[in-house]
Every structure is written in C-alpha cells, then in structure tokens.
Short mmCIF file of C-alpha atoms in Angstrom, two decimals:
data_model
loop_
_atom_site.label_atom_id
_atom_site.label_comp_id
_atom_site.label_asym_id
_atom_site.label_seq_id
_atom_site.Cartn_x
_atom_site.Cartn_y
_atom_site.Cartn_z
CA UNK A 105 28.84 98.77 45.54
CA UNK A 106 28.55 102.43 44.54
CA UNK A 107 32.31 102.71 44.55
CA UNK A 108 32.67 99.73 42.21
CA UNK A 109 30.17 101.26 39.77
CA UNK A 110 32.07 104.55 39.82
CA UNK A 111 35.35 102.75 39.16
CA UNK A 112 33.88 100.82 36.24
CA UNK A 113 32.36 103.98 34.82
CA UNK A 114 35.60 105.93 35.06
CA UNK A 115 37.59 103.19 33.36
CA UNK A 116 35.09 103.08 30.50
CA UNK A 117 35.18 106.87 30.14
CA UNK A 118 38.96 106.96 30.10
CA UNK A 119 39.02 104.57 27.14
CA UNK A 120 36.81 106.77 24.96
CA UNK A 121 37.43 109.93 22.95
CA UNK A 122 36.62 113.24 24.63
CA UNK A 123 33.23 114.10 23.19
CA UNK A 124 30.71 116.43 24.83
CA UNK A 125 28.88 114.49 27.53
CA UNK A 126 25.19 114.84 28.18
CA UNK A 127 23.91 113.60 31.51
CA UNK A 128 20.11 113.69 31.67
CA UNK A 129 17.44 112.61 34.07
CA UNK A 130 14.22 112.79 32.11
CA UNK A 131 11.21 112.93 34.38
CA UNK A 132 8.94 114.33 31.68
CA UNK A 133 8.38 111.13 29.76
CA UNK A 134 4.98 109.49 29.88
CA UNK A 135 3.93 110.40 33.42
CA UNK A 136 4.39 114.11 34.04
CA UNK A 137 1.32 114.30 36.22
CA UNK A 138 2.47 111.46 38.50
CA UNK A 139 5.66 113.14 39.69
CA UNK A 140 5.70 115.98 42.19
CA UNK A 141 7.12 119.21 40.69
CA UNK A 142 9.07 119.70 43.93
CA UNK A 143 10.56 116.20 43.60
CA UNK A 144 11.38 116.84 39.95
CA UNK A 145 13.16 120.11 40.79
CA UNK A 146 15.16 118.57 43.64
CA UNK A 147 16.28 115.56 41.58
CA UNK A 148 17.15 117.82 38.66
CA UNK A 149 19.26 120.04 40.94
CA UNK A 150 21.00 116.99 42.45
CA UNK A 151 21.67 115.61 38.96
CA UNK A 152 23.40 118.81 37.88
CA UNK A 153 25.61 118.80 40.99
CA UNK A 154 26.60 115.14 40.43
CA UNK A 155 27.34 115.84 36.79
CA UNK A 156 29.65 118.72 37.72
CA UNK A 157 31.50 116.58 40.29
CA UNK A 158 31.99 113.69 37.84
CA UNK A 159 33.22 115.99 35.07
CA UNK A 160 35.74 117.72 37.31
CA UNK A 161 37.15 114.45 38.69
CA UNK A 162 37.12 112.79 35.26
CA UNK A 163 39.11 115.68 33.78
CA UNK A 164 41.74 115.44 36.52
CA UNK A 165 41.95 111.62 36.19
CA UNK A 166 42.36 111.77 32.40
CA UNK A 167 45.49 113.91 32.82
CA UNK A 168 47.02 111.25 35.04
CA UNK A 169 46.00 108.43 32.68
CA UNK A 170 47.55 110.35 29.77
CA UNK A 171 50.83 110.33 31.67
CA UNK A 172 50.55 106.54 32.16
CA UNK A 173 49.84 106.08 28.43
CA UNK A 174 52.92 108.17 27.61
CA UNK A 175 55.11 106.05 29.90
CA UNK A 176 53.69 102.93 28.25
CA UNK A 177 54.47 104.31 24.79
CA UNK A 178 58.01 105.27 25.86
CA UNK A 179 58.62 101.75 27.18
CA UNK A 180 58.90 102.82 30.79
CA UNK A 181 55.95 100.58 31.69
CA UNK A 182 54.68 97.30 30.32
CA UNK A 183 51.00 96.63 29.61
CA UNK A 184 50.29 94.96 32.96
CA UNK A 185 51.92 97.78 34.92
CA UNK A 186 50.00 100.40 32.96
CA UNK A 187 46.66 98.64 33.58
CA UNK A 188 47.43 98.36 37.29
CA UNK A 189 48.26 102.08 37.50
CA UNK A 190 45.04 102.98 35.70
CA UNK A 191 43.00 100.86 38.10
CA UNK A 192 44.75 102.52 41.04
CA UNK A 193 43.98 105.96 39.63
CA UNK A 194 40.33 104.99 39.09
CA UNK A 195 40.11 103.89 42.71
CA UNK A 196 41.59 107.17 43.94
CA UNK A 197 39.23 109.35 41.89
CA UNK A 198 36.18 107.18 42.56
CA UNK A 199 36.85 107.67 46.26
CA UNK A 200 37.07 111.41 45.71
CA UNK A 201 33.78 111.40 43.77
CA UNK A 202 32.09 109.33 46.47
CA UNK A 203 33.23 111.73 49.22
CA UNK A 204 32.09 114.81 47.31
CA UNK A 205 28.67 113.25 46.57
CA UNK A 206 28.17 112.49 50.24
CA UNK A 207 28.99 116.11 51.09
CA UNK A 208 26.08 117.21 48.88
CA UNK A 209 23.77 115.87 51.61
CA UNK A 210 21.01 114.65 49.29
CA UNK A 211 18.26 113.19 51.50
CA UNK A 212 16.55 110.41 49.55
CA UNK A 213 14.13 109.69 52.41
CA UNK A 214 12.72 113.23 52.25
CA UNK A 215 12.30 112.92 48.49
CA UNK A 216 10.39 109.64 48.85
CA UNK A 217 8.15 111.15 51.53
CA UNK A 218 7.43 114.15 49.32
CA UNK A 219 6.48 111.92 46.38
CA UNK A 220 4.26 109.70 48.54
CA UNK A 221 2.46 112.77 49.90
CA UNK A 222 2.01 114.07 46.34
CA UNK A 223 0.42 110.76 45.26
CA UNK A 224 -1.87 110.59 48.29
CA UNK A 225 -3.08 114.18 47.72
CA UNK A 226 -4.08 113.40 44.11
CA UNK A 227 -1.36 115.34 42.37
CA UNK A 228 -0.90 118.27 44.76
CA UNK A 229 2.22 118.96 46.76
CA UNK A 230 1.69 119.39 50.48
CA UNK A 231 1.99 123.00 51.61
CA UNK A 232 4.88 123.70 53.96
CA UNK A 233 6.50 126.90 55.21
CA UNK A 234 9.39 126.19 52.86
CA UNK A 235 7.00 125.78 49.91
CA UNK A 236 5.40 129.12 50.75
CA UNK A 237 8.76 130.90 50.94
CA UNK A 238 9.96 129.38 47.68
CA UNK A 239 6.75 130.41 45.92
CA UNK A 240 7.05 134.02 47.08
CA UNK A 241 10.68 134.07 45.97
CA UNK A 242 10.04 132.41 42.60
CA UNK A 243 6.86 134.17 41.48
CA UNK A 244 7.24 137.94 41.37
CA UNK A 245 5.51 140.91 39.80
CA UNK A 246 6.50 141.29 36.15
CA UNK A 247 8.92 144.21 36.11
CA UNK A 248 10.94 144.23 32.88
CA UNK A 249 12.48 146.34 30.15
CA UNK A 250 11.89 144.80 26.72
CA UNK A 251 13.33 145.52 23.32
CA UNK A 252 10.64 146.76 20.95
CA UNK A 253 10.35 146.65 17.18
CA UNK A 254 7.48 147.25 14.77
CA UNK A 255 6.92 147.57 11.06
CA UNK A 256 3.75 148.93 9.52
CA UNK A 257 2.06 150.16 6.37
CA UNK A 258 1.31 153.89 6.44
CA UNK A 259 -2.03 155.05 5.10
CA UNK A 260 -3.71 158.43 5.52
CA UNK A 261 -7.10 159.83 6.44
CA UNK A 262 -8.41 163.27 5.52
CA UNK A 263 -6.75 163.28 2.09
CA UNK A 264 -7.92 165.82 -0.53
CA UNK A 265 -4.80 166.68 -2.52
CA UNK A 266 -5.22 164.92 -5.86
CA UNK A 267 -1.66 165.45 -7.02
CA UNK A 268 -0.11 163.84 -3.94
CA UNK A 269 -2.70 161.04 -3.91
CA UNK A 270 -2.10 160.21 -7.57
CA UNK A 271 1.66 159.75 -7.13
CA UNK A 272 1.63 158.17 -3.68
CA UNK A 273 3.39 154.82 -3.36
CA UNK A 274 3.61 152.19 -0.59
CA UNK A 275 4.76 154.03 2.52
CA UNK A 276 5.99 152.45 5.74
CA UNK A 277 7.14 153.03 9.29
CA UNK A 278 9.90 151.25 11.22
CA UNK A 279 10.03 151.72 15.00
CA UNK A 280 12.73 150.46 17.40
CA UNK A 281 13.37 151.08 21.08
CA UNK A 282 12.80 149.96 24.66
CA UNK A 283 9.56 149.52 26.60
CA UNK A 284 9.32 149.33 30.39
CA UNK A 285 6.56 147.01 31.64
CA UNK A 286 5.36 146.57 35.22
CA UNK A 287 2.48 144.45 36.50
CA UNK A 288 0.26 146.43 38.89
CA UNK A 289 0.13 143.52 41.36
CA UNK A 290 1.10 139.85 41.29
CA UNK A 291 -2.50 138.82 40.49
CA UNK A 292 -3.39 141.82 38.33
CA UNK A 293 -4.12 141.31 34.61
CA UNK A 294 -3.00 144.88 33.92
CA UNK A 295 0.58 146.01 33.21
CA UNK A 296 1.77 149.61 33.02
CA UNK A 297 3.77 150.50 29.89
CA UNK A 298 6.22 153.31 29.13
CA UNK A 299 9.21 153.63 26.87
CA UNK A 300 11.48 155.43 24.47
CA UNK A 301 11.28 154.74 20.73
CA UNK A 302 12.90 155.86 17.49
CA UNK A 303 10.45 155.99 14.59
CA UNK A 304 11.41 156.29 10.91
CA UNK A 305 8.47 157.25 8.71
CA UNK A 306 9.04 156.86 4.98
CA UNK A 307 6.67 158.57 2.53
CA UNK A 308 7.29 157.19 -1.00
CA UNK A 309 6.40 158.65 -4.39
CA UNK A 310 5.99 157.04 -7.81
CA UNK A 311 6.00 158.18 -11.46
CA UNK A 312 9.42 159.93 -11.19
CA UNK A 313 7.94 162.52 -8.84
CA UNK A 314 9.84 163.93 -5.87
CA UNK A 315 9.32 166.32 -2.99
CA UNK A 316 10.67 169.83 -3.52
CA UNK A 317 11.05 172.96 -1.40
CA UNK A 318 11.34 176.22 -3.33
CA UNK A 319 13.09 179.42 -2.35
CA UNK A 320 9.98 180.79 -0.64
CA UNK A 321 9.74 177.73 1.62
CA UNK A 322 6.77 176.18 -0.19
CA UNK A 323 6.82 172.37 -0.36
CA UNK A 324 5.29 170.52 -3.29
CA UNK A 325 5.93 167.86 -5.92
CA UNK A 326 8.02 168.19 -9.06
CA UNK A 327 8.73 165.70 -11.82
CA UNK A 328 12.33 164.60 -12.23
CA UNK A 329 13.95 164.98 -15.63
CA UNK A 330 15.50 161.56 -15.13
CA UNK A 331 14.00 158.17 -14.39
CA UNK A 332 13.85 157.50 -10.64
CA UNK A 333 14.15 154.18 -8.87
CA UNK A 334 13.46 155.69 -5.45
CA UNK A 335 11.85 158.88 -4.29
CA UNK A 336 11.00 159.16 -0.60
CA UNK A 337 10.76 161.56 2.29
CA UNK A 338 12.05 159.92 5.48
CA UNK A 339 11.35 161.56 8.83
CA UNK A 340 12.82 160.38 12.13
CA UNK A 341 11.03 160.98 15.43
CA UNK A 342 11.79 160.29 19.07
CA UNK A 343 8.60 158.87 20.61
CA UNK A 344 7.45 158.34 24.21
CA UNK A 345 4.57 155.85 24.64
CA UNK A 346 2.57 155.53 27.88
CA UNK A 347 -0.27 153.07 28.41
CA UNK A 348 -1.54 149.76 29.72
CA UNK A 349 -1.67 146.10 28.72
CA UNK A 350 -4.37 143.59 29.67
CA UNK A 351 -3.36 139.92 29.96
CA UNK A 352 -5.89 137.15 29.32
CA UNK A 353 -4.05 134.61 31.47
CA UNK A 354 -5.78 132.97 34.44
CA UNK A 355 -4.71 133.21 38.06
CA UNK A 356 -2.71 130.19 39.26
CA UNK A 357 -2.69 128.91 42.84
CA UNK A 358 0.65 127.76 44.26
CA UNK A 359 -0.38 127.37 47.89
CA UNK A 360 -3.53 128.05 49.91
CA UNK A 361 -2.26 131.55 50.66
CA UNK A 362 -0.34 132.34 47.49
CA UNK A 363 -1.61 132.94 43.94
CA UNK A 364 -0.15 134.71 40.95
CA UNK A 365 -1.03 135.60 37.36
CA UNK A 366 1.51 134.56 34.69
CA UNK A 367 2.20 136.74 31.68
CA UNK A 368 0.31 135.70 28.57
CA UNK A 369 1.05 135.92 24.86
CA UNK A 370 -2.61 136.77 24.38
CA UNK A 371 -3.38 140.34 25.40
CA UNK A 372 -4.62 143.77 24.40
CA UNK A 373 -2.38 146.81 24.86
CA UNK A 374 -3.37 150.44 24.40
CA UNK A 375 -1.22 153.51 24.81
CA UNK A 376 -0.92 157.12 23.82
CA UNK A 377 2.29 158.56 22.41
CA UNK A 378 3.96 161.85 21.70
CA UNK A 379 7.07 162.56 19.70
CA UNK A 380 9.39 165.21 18.37
CA UNK A 381 11.02 165.42 14.94
CA UNK A 382 14.75 164.63 14.84
CA UNK A 383 15.46 164.92 11.12
CA UNK A 384 13.87 164.85 7.69
CA UNK A 385 15.63 163.62 4.53
CA UNK A 386 14.52 163.82 0.91
CA UNK A 387 16.08 160.75 -0.74
CA UNK A 388 16.19 160.42 -4.53
CA UNK A 389 17.93 157.68 -6.55
CA UNK A 390 17.81 156.98 -10.28
CA UNK A 391 19.62 157.28 -13.62
CA UNK A 392 22.62 159.49 -12.91
CA UNK A 393 21.09 160.92 -9.77
CA UNK A 394 21.67 160.02 -6.13
CA UNK A 395 20.72 162.69 -3.62
CA UNK A 396 19.96 162.76 0.10
CA UNK A 397 18.96 166.25 1.13
CA UNK A 398 18.41 166.98 4.79
CA UNK A 399 16.08 169.89 5.34
CA UNK A 400 12.69 171.27 6.25
CA UNK A 401 9.96 169.71 4.13
CA UNK A 402 7.14 170.91 6.35
CA UNK A 403 6.74 167.59 8.11
CA UNK A 404 5.12 168.24 11.49
CA UNK A 405 7.66 168.91 14.23
CA UNK A 406 5.52 167.17 16.84
CA UNK A 407 3.23 164.17 16.62
CA UNK A 408 0.79 162.60 19.06
CA UNK A 409 -1.67 159.77 18.80
CA UNK A 410 -2.68 156.36 20.11
CA UNK A 411 -2.05 152.70 19.37
CA UNK A 412 -3.86 149.44 20.04
CA UNK A 413 -1.95 146.14 19.90
CA UNK A 414 -3.51 142.67 19.99
CA UNK A 415 -1.24 139.80 21.03
CA UNK A 416 -2.23 136.61 19.21
CA UNK A 417 0.57 134.36 20.48
CA UNK A 418 2.57 133.88 17.30
CA UNK A 419 2.31 137.46 16.06
CA UNK A 420 1.21 140.82 17.47
CA UNK A 421 -0.93 143.12 15.31
CA UNK A 422 -1.29 146.84 15.85
CA UNK A 423 -3.18 149.90 14.62
CA UNK A 424 -1.53 153.29 15.23
CA UNK A 425 -3.25 156.63 14.54
CA UNK A 426 -1.86 160.17 14.64
CA UNK A 427 -4.23 162.84 15.90
CA UNK A 428 -2.43 165.75 14.22
CA UNK A 429 -1.56 166.45 10.60
CA UNK A 430 1.35 164.75 8.88
CA UNK A 431 2.42 168.04 7.24
CA UNK A 432 2.33 171.51 8.79
CA UNK A 433 1.66 175.05 7.53
CA UNK A 434 -1.18 174.00 5.19
CA UNK A 435 1.20 171.89 3.11
CA UNK A 436 -0.75 169.62 0.72
CA UNK A 437 -3.79 169.00 2.96
CA UNK A 438 -4.81 167.94 6.48
CA UNK A 439 -3.99 164.27 6.06
CA UNK A 440 -3.31 162.26 9.21
CA UNK A 441 -1.32 159.05 9.33
CA UNK A 442 -2.77 155.67 10.26
CA UNK A 443 -0.63 152.52 10.42
CA UNK A 444 -1.32 148.80 10.32
CA UNK A 445 1.43 146.31 11.09
CA UNK A 446 3.15 143.82 13.36
CA UNK A 447 5.30 144.39 16.43
CA UNK A 448 7.49 142.60 18.94
CA UNK A 449 8.34 143.61 22.47
CA UNK A 450 5.02 144.41 24.18
#
C-alpha cells in the first residue's frame, strides 16, 4: 500500500514544474499542550529525513523521465511506450525510497508509548536516562561573544564655562565592539561581562564657532569667518568594560534532577569601563571650507566610568557616566560626560 502511494506521488510530481517544495508536519496547531515535546521533536526529525530522501530520489527520477520525454519528442517512442517507461521508473524509485525509509529505523510503537505516557502524566514527559542525558546536552551555561552597538546623547555635569555652554550643540556617542558573556552557573541569574569596544565621541558646536588650538597649546573657541554647516570635535577611544548582568527569567525544570535558567530579554546590567584615546579630529565644514585636523585638543587621554543598562525586551536603555573630566589641563572647565541612549548586544 505504501509503495502504491509513493508511486502515485512520484508520477504526480514528475508532471509538475520544478517549484520549491515545502514538506511540513505542523504539530503546533490548536493543541500544543496535548502533544509531548519529545514526540514532536522525534516526528519533526523523522519528517526532515523523509523529505531529504524523497527529494534526492525525485531529482534522480526526473532526469530519467526527461530522457523518456526527449525520446517521445524525437519519435523514438510512442505515447503508450513512454507512459509504460515512466511507470517502470516510478516503481524503481518508489522501491528505493521505501528501502531507504525502512533503514531510518523509525519506531512508531515507541512514539505511541511516549505520547500515551505524556497524556497519562497530565502533560509531563516521563523521565528516562535518555531524557536526562539529552537535557544536559541541550541546556548549557550561556557562554557567548556578542556584537555590541550603542548610540547615546552626550550631556555634561560640572559645567561652568559660559562660552562653551552657549555654543554647545547636540552631541553624541557611537560605540561598537564585542562583549563576552558567561553565566556563572546553569541556574544562576548572573552573567559575567567583559569586552572590547571602539567609542566615537562627537562634541558639536553651533553659531559658526569651532575648536582652536593656538601656538602655545591653549585650546578654546573661535568664530569662523565663514558660515559653517558642521563644527565638531570627534574623539575615538578603545574601551574595556567589565561587569555583571542580572536576568529576571525563572528557573525551568526539565527533569527531577535537572533545572536551568534561560536567558531573558528583561535584565539589568552594570559594568565599569576604562579607555584610552586613539585619535582626536577637529572637523569643520561650510561655505568654502572643509577641514579635518587631527591633533591634540586637550581631550582627556584616559577615561573611566560606569554604565547601567536596563533590558526591556524590545529595546535596551542605558546611562553611562564618566568619572573623570572630558578635557584635561584645565581646558574650559571640569565638565564630565553623561550619556543616555539605546544599545544592542548585552
């Protein structure tokens, strides 16, 4: 009976155009809670194997059928002979499919027993040594390296330089890099964090003002003789963050002896950071002027501070605060940067 169904299916497939096939076994409709997860996984795995076998045999059979169609078109075969050859080919490949499926050794009796046990135990799979081993293999401590990106608005505390305050424009910080994250234990809500980041801090000015360093090394503001579209001091730092993250997820029990805590999108992370200055560029663009001067504008060579990030599921919000001055050598004042923004990667 199975062989006849395979033959019929192959003949139907051979008569159609070669579109992408999608073979699905949807066990999620309507009654998720009535089907054992173990049964669902085993049937899903079996379905994928069967699909692969059918596709491989179908591809090989279609080549042979194409040859029959060519002989028919060339007049080497009549219609009856061509149909007979196609049926013979379908029989050969259906036999091959049937043999390969049997080699898969899918035990339907075990699946039925597993589902019956799941129903009797009110929606819980019976615990077996195999279940225990699979759980330990599947659920592991979170130990990952994630890409990190953040963008934030830069504000300042401790400001008392009226000239700089008056001409200050929206300033921002872009940070990109990698963060290593490791769960302390498989049930722990706490993850250790460390990483390497590149941070570009952009201090913008308005009113055609720009940063200037005179011959004596003093840094201040001067007004451009031309109208400026952009005036900004961009400083790049290499940063190293180190801290911890607390997950608000609940512990899940897989077996009587095995539990784990999944990673959650809702969390609080806190870390300290330190960084060293890589470069500083004074960028000015406007009417007839386009300059990018790399030099020493008394931006601090080293920075250190702390950050708190709150994971809200859809978006992560952070507050980042430097503990040392933005500028060095008594330039302008003792202002310290504070950022507010969004990030991805923690």
